Coordinates of C-alpha atoms in Angstrom, one line a residue:
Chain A
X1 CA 32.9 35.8 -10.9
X2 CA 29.1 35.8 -10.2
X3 CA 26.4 34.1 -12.9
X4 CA 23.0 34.0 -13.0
X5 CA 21.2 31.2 -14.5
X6 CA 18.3 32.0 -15.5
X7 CA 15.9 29.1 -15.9
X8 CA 13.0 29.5 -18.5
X9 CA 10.1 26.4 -18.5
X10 CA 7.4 25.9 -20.9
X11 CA 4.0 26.3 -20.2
X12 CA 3.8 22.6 -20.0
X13 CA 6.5 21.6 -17.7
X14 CA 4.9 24.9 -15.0
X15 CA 1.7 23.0 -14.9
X16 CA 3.9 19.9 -14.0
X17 CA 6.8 20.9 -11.9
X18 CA 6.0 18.4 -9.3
X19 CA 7.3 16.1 -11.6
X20 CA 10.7 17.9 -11.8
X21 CA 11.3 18.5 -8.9
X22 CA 13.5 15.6 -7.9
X23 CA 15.3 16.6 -10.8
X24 CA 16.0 20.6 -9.6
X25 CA 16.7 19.2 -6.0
X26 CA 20.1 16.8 -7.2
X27 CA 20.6 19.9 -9.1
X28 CA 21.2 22.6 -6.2
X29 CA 22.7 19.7 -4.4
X30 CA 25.4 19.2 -6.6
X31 CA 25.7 23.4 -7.2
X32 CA 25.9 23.4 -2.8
X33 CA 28.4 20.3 -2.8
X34 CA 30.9 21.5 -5.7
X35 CA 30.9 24.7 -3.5
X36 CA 29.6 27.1 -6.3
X37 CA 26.3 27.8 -5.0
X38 CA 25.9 31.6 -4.0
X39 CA 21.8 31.7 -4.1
X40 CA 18.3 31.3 -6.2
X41 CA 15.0 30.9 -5.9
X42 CA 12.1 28.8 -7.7
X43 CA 9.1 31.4 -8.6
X44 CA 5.6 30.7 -9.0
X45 CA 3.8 30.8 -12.0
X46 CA 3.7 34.2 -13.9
X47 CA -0.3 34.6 -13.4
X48 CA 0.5 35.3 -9.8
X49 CA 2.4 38.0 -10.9
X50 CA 1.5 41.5 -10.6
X51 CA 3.1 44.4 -12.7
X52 CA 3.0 48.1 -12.2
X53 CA 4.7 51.2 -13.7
X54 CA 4.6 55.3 -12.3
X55 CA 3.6 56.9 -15.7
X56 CA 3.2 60.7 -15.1
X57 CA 2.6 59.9 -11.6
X58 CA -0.2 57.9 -11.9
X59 CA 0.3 54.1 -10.8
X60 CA -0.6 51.3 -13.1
X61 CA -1.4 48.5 -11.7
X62 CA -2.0 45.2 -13.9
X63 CA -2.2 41.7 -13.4
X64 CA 0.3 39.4 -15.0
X65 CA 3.8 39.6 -16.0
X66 CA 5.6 42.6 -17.5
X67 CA 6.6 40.0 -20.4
X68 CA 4.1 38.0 -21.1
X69 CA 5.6 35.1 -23.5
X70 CA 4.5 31.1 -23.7
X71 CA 7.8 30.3 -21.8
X72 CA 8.1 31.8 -18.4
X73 CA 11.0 32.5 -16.6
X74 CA 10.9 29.7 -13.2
X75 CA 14.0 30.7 -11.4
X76 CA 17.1 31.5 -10.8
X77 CA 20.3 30.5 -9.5
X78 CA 23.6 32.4 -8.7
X79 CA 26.6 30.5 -8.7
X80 CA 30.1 31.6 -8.2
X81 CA 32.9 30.2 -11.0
X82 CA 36.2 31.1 -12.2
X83 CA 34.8 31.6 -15.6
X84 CA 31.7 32.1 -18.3
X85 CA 32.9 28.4 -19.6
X86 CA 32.6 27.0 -16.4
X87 CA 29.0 28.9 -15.5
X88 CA 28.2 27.0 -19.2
X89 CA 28.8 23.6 -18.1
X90 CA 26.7 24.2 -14.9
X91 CA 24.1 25.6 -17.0
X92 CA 24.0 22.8 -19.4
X93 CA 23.1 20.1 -16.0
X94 CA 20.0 22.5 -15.1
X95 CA 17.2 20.1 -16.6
X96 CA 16.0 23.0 -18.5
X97 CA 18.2 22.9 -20.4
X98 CA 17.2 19.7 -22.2
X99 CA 13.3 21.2 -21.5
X100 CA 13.2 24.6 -22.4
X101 CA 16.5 26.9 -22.2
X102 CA 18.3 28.6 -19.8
X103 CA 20.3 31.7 -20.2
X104 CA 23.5 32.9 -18.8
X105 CA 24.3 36.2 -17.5
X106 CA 27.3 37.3 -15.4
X107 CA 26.9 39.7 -12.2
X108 CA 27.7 43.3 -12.0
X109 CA 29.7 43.2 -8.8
X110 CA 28.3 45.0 -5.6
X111 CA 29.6 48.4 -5.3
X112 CA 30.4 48.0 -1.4
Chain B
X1 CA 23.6 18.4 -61.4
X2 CA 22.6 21.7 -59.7
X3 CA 25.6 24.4 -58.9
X4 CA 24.5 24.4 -55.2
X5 CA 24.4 20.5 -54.4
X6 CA 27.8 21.1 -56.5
X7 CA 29.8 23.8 -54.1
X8 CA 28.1 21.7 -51.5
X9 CA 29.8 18.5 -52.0
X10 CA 33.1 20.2 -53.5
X11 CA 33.1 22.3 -49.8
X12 CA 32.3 18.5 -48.2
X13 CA 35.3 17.1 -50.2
X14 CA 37.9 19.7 -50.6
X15 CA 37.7 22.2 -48.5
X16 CA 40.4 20.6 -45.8
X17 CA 42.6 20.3 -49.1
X18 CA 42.4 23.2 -50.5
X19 CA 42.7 25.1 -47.2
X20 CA 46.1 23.0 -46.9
X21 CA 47.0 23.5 -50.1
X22 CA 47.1 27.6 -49.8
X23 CA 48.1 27.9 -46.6
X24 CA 51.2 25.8 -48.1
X25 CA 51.7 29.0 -49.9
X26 CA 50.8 31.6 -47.7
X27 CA 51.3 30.4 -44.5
X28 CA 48.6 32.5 -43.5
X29 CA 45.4 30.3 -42.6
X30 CA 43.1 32.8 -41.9
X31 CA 43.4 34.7 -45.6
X32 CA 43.4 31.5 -47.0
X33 CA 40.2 30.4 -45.2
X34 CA 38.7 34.2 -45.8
X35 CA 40.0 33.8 -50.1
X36 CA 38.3 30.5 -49.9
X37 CA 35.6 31.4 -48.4
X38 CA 35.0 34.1 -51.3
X39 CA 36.1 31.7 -54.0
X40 CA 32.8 29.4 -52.9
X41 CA 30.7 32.5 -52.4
X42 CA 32.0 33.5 -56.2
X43 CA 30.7 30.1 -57.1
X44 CA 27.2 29.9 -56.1
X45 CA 26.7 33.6 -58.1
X46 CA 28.1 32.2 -61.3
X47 CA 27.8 28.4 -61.7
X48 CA 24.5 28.7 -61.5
X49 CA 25.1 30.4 -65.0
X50 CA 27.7 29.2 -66.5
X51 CA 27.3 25.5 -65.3
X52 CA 29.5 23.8 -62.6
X53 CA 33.1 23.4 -64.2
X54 CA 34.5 20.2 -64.7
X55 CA 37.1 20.1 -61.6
X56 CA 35.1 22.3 -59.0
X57 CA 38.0 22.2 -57.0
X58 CA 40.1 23.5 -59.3
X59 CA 38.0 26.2 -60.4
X60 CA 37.8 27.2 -56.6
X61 CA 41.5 26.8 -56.0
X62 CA 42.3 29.5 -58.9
X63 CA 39.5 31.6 -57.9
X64 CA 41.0 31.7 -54.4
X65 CA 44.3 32.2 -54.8
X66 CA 43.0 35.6 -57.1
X67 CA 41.8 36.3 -54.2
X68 CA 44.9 35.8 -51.8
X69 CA 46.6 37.8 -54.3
X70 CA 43.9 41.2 -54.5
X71 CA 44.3 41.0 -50.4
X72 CA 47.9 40.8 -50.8
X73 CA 48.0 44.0 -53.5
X74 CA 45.8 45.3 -51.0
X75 CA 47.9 45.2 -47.8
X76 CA 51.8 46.6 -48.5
X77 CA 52.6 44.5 -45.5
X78 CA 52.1 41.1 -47.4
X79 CA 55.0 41.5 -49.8
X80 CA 56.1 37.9 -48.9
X81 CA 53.2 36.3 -49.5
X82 CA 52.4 37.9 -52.8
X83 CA 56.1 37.2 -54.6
X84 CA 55.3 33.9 -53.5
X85 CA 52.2 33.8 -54.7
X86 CA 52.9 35.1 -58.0
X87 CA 56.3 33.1 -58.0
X88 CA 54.5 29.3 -57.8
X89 CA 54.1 27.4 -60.5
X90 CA 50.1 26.0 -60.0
X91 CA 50.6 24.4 -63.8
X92 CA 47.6 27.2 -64.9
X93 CA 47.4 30.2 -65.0
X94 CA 43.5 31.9 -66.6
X95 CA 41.0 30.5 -64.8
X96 CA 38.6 29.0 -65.1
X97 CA 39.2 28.0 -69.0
X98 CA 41.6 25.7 -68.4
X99 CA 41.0 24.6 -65.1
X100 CA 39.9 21.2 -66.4
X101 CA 43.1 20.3 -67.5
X102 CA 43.9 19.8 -63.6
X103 CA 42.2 16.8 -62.6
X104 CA 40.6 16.9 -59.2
X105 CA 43.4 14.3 -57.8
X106 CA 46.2 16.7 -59.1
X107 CA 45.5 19.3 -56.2
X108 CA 48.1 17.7 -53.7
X109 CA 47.0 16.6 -50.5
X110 CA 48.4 18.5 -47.5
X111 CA 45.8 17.8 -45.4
X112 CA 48.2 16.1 -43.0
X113 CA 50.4 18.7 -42.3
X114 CA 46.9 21.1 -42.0
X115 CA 46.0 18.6 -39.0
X116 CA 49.5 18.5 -37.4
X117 CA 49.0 22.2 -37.4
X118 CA 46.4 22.7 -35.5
X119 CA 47.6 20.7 -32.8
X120 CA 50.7 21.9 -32.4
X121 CA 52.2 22.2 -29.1
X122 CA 52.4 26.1 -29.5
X123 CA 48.8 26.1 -29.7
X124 CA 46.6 26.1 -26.4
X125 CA 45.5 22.0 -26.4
X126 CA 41.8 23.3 -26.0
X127 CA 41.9 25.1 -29.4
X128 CA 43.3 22.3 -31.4
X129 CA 39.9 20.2 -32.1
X130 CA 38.2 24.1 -32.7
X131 CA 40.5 24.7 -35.5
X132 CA 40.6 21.0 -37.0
X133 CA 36.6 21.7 -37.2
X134 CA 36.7 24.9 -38.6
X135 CA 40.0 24.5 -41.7
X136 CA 39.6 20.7 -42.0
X137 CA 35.9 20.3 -42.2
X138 CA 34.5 24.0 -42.9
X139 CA 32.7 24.1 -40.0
X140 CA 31.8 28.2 -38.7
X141 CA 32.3 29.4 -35.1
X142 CA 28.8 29.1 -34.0
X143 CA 28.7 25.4 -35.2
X144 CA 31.6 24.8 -33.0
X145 CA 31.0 27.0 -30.1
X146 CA 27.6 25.2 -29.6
X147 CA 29.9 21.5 -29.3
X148 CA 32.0 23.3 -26.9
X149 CA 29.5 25.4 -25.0
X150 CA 30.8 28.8 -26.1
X151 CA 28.9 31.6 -27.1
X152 CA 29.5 31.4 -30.8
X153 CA 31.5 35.4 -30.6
X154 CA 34.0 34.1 -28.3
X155 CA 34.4 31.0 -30.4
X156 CA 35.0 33.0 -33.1
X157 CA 37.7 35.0 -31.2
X158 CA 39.5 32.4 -30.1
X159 CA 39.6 31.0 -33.5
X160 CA 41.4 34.1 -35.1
X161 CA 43.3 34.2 -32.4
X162 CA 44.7 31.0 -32.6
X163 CA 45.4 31.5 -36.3
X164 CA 47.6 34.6 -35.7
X165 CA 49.6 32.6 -33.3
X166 CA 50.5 30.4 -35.9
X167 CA 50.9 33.1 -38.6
X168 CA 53.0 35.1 -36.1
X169 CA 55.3 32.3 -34.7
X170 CA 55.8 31.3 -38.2
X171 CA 55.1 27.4 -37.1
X172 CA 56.3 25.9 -39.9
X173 CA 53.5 24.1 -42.3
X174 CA 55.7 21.0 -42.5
X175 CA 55.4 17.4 -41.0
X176 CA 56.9 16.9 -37.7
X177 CA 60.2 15.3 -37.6
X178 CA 60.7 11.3 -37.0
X179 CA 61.5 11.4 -33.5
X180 CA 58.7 14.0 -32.8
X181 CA 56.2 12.0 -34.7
X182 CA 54.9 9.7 -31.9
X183 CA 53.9 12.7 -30.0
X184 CA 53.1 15.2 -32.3
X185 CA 50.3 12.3 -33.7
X186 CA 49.2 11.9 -30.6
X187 CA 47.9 15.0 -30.4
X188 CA 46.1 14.8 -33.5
X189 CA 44.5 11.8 -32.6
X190 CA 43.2 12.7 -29.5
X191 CA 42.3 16.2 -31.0
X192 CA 39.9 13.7 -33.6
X193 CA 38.8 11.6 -29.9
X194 CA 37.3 14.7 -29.0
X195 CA 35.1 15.1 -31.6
X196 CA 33.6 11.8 -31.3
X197 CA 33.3 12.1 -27.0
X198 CA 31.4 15.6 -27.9
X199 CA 29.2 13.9 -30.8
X200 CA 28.8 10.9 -28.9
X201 CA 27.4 12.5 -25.3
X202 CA 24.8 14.7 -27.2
X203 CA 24.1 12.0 -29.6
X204 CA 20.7 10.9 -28.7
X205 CA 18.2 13.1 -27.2
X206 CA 20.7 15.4 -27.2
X207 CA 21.3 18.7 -28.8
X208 CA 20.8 17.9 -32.8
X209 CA 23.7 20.5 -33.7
X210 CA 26.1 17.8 -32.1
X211 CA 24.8 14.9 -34.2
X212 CA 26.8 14.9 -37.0
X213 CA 30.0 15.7 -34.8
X214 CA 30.7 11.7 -34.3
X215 CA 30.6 11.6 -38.5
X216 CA 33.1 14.4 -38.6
X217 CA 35.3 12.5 -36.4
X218 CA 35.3 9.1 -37.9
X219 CA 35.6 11.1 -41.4
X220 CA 39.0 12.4 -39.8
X221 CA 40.2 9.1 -38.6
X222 CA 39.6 7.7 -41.9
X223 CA 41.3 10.4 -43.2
X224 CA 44.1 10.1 -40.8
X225 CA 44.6 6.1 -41.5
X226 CA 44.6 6.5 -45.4
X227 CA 47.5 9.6 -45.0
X228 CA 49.4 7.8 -42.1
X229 CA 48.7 4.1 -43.3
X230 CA 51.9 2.4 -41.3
X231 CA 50.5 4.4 -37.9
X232 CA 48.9 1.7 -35.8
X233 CA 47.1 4.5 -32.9
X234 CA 45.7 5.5 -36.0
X235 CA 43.9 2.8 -37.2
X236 CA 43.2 1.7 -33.1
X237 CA 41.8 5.2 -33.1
X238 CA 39.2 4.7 -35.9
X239 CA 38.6 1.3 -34.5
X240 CA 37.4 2.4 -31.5
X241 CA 35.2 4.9 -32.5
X242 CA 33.9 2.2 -35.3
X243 CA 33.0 0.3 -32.0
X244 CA 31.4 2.9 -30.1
X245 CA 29.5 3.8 -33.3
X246 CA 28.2 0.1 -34.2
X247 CA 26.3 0.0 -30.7
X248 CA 24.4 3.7 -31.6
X249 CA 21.2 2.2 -32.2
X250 CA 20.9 0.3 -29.0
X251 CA 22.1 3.4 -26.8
X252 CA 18.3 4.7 -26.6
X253 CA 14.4 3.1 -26.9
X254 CA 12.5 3.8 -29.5
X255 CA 10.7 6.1 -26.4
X256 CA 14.4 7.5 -26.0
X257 CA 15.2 6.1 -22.7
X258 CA 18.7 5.7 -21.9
X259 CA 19.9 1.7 -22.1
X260 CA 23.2 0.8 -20.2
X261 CA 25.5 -1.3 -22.3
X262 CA 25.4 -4.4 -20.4
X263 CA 21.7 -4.4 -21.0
X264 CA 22.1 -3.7 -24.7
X265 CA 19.8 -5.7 -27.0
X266 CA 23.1 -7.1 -29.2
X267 CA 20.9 -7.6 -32.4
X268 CA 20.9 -3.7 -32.4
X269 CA 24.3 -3.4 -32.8
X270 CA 26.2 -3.0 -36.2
X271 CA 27.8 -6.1 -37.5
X272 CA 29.6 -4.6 -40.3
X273 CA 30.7 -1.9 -38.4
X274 CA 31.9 -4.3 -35.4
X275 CA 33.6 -6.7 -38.2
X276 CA 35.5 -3.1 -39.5
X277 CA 37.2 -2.2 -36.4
X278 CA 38.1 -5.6 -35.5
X279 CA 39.7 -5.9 -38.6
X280 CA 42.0 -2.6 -38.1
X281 CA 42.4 -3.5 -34.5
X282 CA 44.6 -6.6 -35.9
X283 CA 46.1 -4.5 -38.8
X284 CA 47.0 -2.2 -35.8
X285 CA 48.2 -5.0 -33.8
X286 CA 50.5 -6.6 -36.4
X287 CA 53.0 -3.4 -35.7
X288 CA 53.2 -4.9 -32.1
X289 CA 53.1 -1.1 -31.2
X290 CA 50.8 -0.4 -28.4
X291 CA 49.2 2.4 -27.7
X292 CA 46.0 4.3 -25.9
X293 CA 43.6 4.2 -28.5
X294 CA 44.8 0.2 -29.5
X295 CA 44.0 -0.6 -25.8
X296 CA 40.9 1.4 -25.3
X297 CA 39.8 -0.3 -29.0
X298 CA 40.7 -3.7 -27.8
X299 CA 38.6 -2.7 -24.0
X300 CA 35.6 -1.7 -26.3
X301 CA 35.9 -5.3 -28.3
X302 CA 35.9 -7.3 -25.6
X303 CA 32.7 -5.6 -24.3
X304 CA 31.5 -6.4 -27.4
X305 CA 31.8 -10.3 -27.3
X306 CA 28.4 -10.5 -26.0
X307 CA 27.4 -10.5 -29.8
X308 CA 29.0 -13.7 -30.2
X309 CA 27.1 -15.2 -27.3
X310 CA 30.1 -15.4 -25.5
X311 CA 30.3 -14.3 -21.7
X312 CA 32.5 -10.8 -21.2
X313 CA 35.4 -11.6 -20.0
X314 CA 35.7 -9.1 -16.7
X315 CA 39.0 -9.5 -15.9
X316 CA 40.6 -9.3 -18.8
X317 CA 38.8 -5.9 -19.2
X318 CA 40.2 -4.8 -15.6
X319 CA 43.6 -5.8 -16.7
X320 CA 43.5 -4.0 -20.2
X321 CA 42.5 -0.8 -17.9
X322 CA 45.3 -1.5 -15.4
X323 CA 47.3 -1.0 -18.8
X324 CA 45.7 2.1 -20.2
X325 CA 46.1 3.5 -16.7
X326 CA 49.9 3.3 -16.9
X327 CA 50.3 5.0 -21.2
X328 CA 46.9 7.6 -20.2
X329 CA 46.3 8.2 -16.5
X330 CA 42.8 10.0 -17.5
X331 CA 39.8 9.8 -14.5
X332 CA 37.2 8.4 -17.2
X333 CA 40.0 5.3 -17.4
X334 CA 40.0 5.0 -13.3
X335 CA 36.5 5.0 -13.4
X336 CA 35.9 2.9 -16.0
X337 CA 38.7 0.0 -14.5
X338 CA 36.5 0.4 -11.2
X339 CA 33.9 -0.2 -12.7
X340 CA 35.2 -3.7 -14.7
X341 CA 36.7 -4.5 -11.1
X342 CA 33.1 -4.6 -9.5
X343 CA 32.1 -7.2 -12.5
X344 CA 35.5 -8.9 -12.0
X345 CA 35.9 -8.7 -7.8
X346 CA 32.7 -7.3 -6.8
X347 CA 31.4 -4.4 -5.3
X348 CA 33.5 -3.9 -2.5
X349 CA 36.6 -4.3 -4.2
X350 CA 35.6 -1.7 -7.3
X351 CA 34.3 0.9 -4.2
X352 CA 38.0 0.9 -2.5
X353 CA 39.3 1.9 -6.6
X354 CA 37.0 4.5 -6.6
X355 CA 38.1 5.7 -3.1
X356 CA 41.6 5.9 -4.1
X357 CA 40.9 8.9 -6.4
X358 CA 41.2 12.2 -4.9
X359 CA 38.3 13.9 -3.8
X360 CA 38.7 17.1 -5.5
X361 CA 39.0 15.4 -8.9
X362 CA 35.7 13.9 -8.6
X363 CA 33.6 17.0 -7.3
X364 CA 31.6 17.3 -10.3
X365 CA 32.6 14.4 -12.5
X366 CA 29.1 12.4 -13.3
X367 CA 30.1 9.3 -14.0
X368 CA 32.1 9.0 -10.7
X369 CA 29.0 9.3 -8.6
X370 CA 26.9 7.2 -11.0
X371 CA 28.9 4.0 -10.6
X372 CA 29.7 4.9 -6.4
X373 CA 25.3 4.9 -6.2
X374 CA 25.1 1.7 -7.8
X375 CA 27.9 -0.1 -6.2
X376 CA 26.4 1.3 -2.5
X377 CA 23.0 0.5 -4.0
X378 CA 24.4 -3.3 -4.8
X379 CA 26.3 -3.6 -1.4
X380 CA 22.6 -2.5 0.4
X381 CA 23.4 0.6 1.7
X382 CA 20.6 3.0 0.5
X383 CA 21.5 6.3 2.1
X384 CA 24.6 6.6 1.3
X385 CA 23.5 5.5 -1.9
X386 CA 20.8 8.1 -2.4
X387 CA 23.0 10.7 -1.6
X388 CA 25.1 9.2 -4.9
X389 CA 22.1 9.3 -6.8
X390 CA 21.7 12.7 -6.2
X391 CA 25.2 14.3 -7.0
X392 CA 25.0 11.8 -10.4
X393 CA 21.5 13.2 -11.1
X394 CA 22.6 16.9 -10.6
X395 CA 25.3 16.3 -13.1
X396 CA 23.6 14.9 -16.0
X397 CA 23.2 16.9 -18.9
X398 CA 22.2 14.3 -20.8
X399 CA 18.0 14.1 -19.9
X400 CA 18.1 10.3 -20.7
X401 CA 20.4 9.4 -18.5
X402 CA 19.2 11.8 -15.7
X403 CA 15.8 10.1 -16.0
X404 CA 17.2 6.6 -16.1
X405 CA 19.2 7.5 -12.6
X406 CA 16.0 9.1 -11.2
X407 CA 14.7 5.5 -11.3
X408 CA 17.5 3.9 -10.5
X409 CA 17.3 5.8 -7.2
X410 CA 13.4 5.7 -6.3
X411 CA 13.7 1.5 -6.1
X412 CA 15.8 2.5 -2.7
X413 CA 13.9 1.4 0.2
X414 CA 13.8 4.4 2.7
X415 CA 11.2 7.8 3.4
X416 CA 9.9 9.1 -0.1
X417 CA 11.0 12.4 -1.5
X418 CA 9.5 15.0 0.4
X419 CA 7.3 16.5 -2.6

């Protein structure tokens, strides 16, 4: 079964994610080498972000995230585990989990 | 004193007892947790007003066995219970007017056969420290499921149904028979092991929900040794922990930082604590019975004879491992020995112990890779090392320890992180 961890960082710990990042690297290392890794990605900041809706055809265009909250989604990673205890325990090595929080959410499966 | 701080402490004191005590009549633990529940709720609406009566737990016993009996009226299908109910003798009968006849201590104590319950081997062994948290100690689902890393829902579910496993097999509320005594209490003991471990890894810096877990636990040992007072494991169980727990201060810095136990400042740790579990570790020892937790009490004294000023005596660590190994083949125990055999033999020796367990069983046990980095660190071979580091590293949860290992590995000669 497919997870997502979702990792959510504080406003300070964006500003200093160089400092982290040894930290994130052991991380998906140990995800690749336990042979649960699937995917993720680290995003930048949420001011690069760019939001935009169709309402009655018209675009809207706006700068910034749709969700604009102090704590900023960072990444994500997908793993691949028997179980939701199992995505837990990874979840709970992801350093943001001692910084900020990360949250959990299983996969629909593809379709195909 | 005020009717809260008064359900509060009679909840702290009783509630294992009296859950043991109805459930002796029902059989049923959930409805006996659920009257209680409503016999503590009925207290903080009325004590408030009509003062806290003089045996609490009395007044809460009568109250919840009302209860059990309205449920019962209420369901046909718990004839049983009710005739029972209605057929025992509790030596009152209108509450709460003459509850204070019962002294407190008259409420017998069946918290023993409430723990021997719980882990029973018709129950799934992940679900018998769960349920000694929640009818021994009160605890609710979400307290638990957050030690366990559960959602707090599925906690719960797993709860209720453990509960109607025992209700439905009808697993008898008894105490287990002589000759199935040695293993029946080692499952309660180990069942009581795992709350310290969980209390003890999130203990500092840690998640503060999980502090008071390694209280619960000795609580429960204590408990254990003054119900099963002849039962050495028991009292080498509440040693050990009493060990572990005189060295908490000098786990962290004042800044938090992790501190490994051979670098421990010893004028942190607790002498009265250290002076208690030596002193059941030889009560224990008398019975010349040995047993896991006597040996992994007796592992953690002799690490503890730096406080003395004497010099730790490796190899008699190794050997005391070499015995563990043989009653509890666990991996922390093979990891642990390795480790006592590099301070014993040396590096080289304590890498070929670790190289001896299988691969598979290691793949994302921390303290595995922790000790292989420092032993390849120590024997100078820094890549292999850093790549150590880095699998220890991505298995911390603990952010002290992570930090500490970060170190550890940037004092490797080689090319710098690429950032």
């Amino acid at each position: 079964m497919q997870y997502a961890i979702l990792v959510y960082e504080t406003e300070y710990d964006i500003a200093n994610r160089e400092q982290h990042m040894p930290a994130y690297m052991a991380y998906s290392q140990a995800l690749g080498e336990a042979g649960v890794m699937v995917g993720g990605a680290a995003l930048h900041p949420s001011h690069t972000a760019t939001t935009l809706r169709l309402q009655n055809d018209q675009r809207q265009v706006q700068d910034g995230p749709y969700a604009d909250t102090k704590e900023q989604l960072g990444g994500f990673f997908l793993i691949d585990v028997p179980d939701l205890d199992t995505a837990l325990n990874w979840a709970a090595r992801c350093p943001a989990a001692s910084n900020c929080a990360v949250e959990v959410r299983p996969l629909l499966p593809n379709p195909a | 004193m005020d009717a809260r701080r008064a359900a509060e402490l009679a909840a702290r004191n009783s509630y294992g007892r009296l859950v043991a005590y109805l459930v002796a009549q029902t059989r049923d633990l959930a409805a006996a947790e659920d009257a209680l529940g409503e016999a503590f709720l009925a207290a903080l609406n009325t004590w408030p007003d009509q003062g806290v009566p003089r045996s609490p737990e009395a007044w809460l016993l009568v109250t919840a066995r009302r209860k059990l009996i309205d449920t019962a009226r209420r369901s046909q299908t718990q004839e049983r219970v009710l005739t029972t109910l209605k057929t025992t003798d509790l030596g009152w009968s209108s509450p709460p007017a003459d509850e204070s006849a019962l002294g407190g201590d008259s409420v017998p104590d069946d918290r023993l056969k409430l723990l021997f319950i719980c882990a029973h081997p018709a129950i799934d062994g992940a679900m018998h420290t769960p349920l000694m948290l929640q009818t021994v100690l009160g605890l609710n689902a979400a307290q638990i499921g957050s030690a366990f890393l559960v959602a707090p829902a599925t906690m719960g579910q797993r709860l209720v149904r453990a509960k109607a496993k025992i209700r439905d097999a009808g697993i008898a509320f008894e105490l287990p028979e002589a000759e199935e005594l040695p293993v029946r209490l080692q499952a309660v003991l180990e069942a009581i092991y795992a709350v310290y471990t969980l209390g003890w890894d999130n203990g500092a810096g840690g998640d503060p929900r999980h502090q008071g877990l390694t209280d619960e636990a000795i609580w429960l040992a204590r408990l254990c040794v003054q119900l099963m007072p002849e039962e050495p494991e028991a009292k080498g169980l509440l040693a050990l922990m009493l060990f572990c727990e005189a060295r908490a201060q000098a786990r962290r810095t004042v800044a938090g930082a992790y501190v490994p136990l051979s670098e421990q400042d010893t004028a942190l740790w607790s002498q009265a604590l250290l002076r208690e579990a030596e002193r059941l570790l030889g009560q224990a020892a008398v019975v010349q019975h040995l047993g896991r937790f006597q040996l992994e009490a007796a592992i953690q004294s002799a690490h503890m004879q730096r406080a003395d000023g004497r010099a730790t005596d490796w190899e008699a660590i190794a050997l005391l491992y070499a015995g563990l190994l043989r009653i509890a083949p666990t991996l922390g125990a093979r990891v642990s020995q390795a480790s006592a055999i590099a301070e014993a033999h040396g590096p080289a020796a304590s890498l070929q112990a670790l190289e001896k367990i299988p691969a598979a069983a290691v793949n994302t046990y921390q303290p595995y890779w922790a000790l292989k980095a420092h032993l390849l660190q120590t024997l100078n071979q820094p890549a292999a090392a850093k790549d150590a580091y880095q699998r220890a590293i991505g298995l911390s949860e603990d952010a002290a320890i992570r930090a500490f290992l970060l170190a550890r590995s940037r004092q490797l000669p080689g090319p710098p992180p690429p950032n």
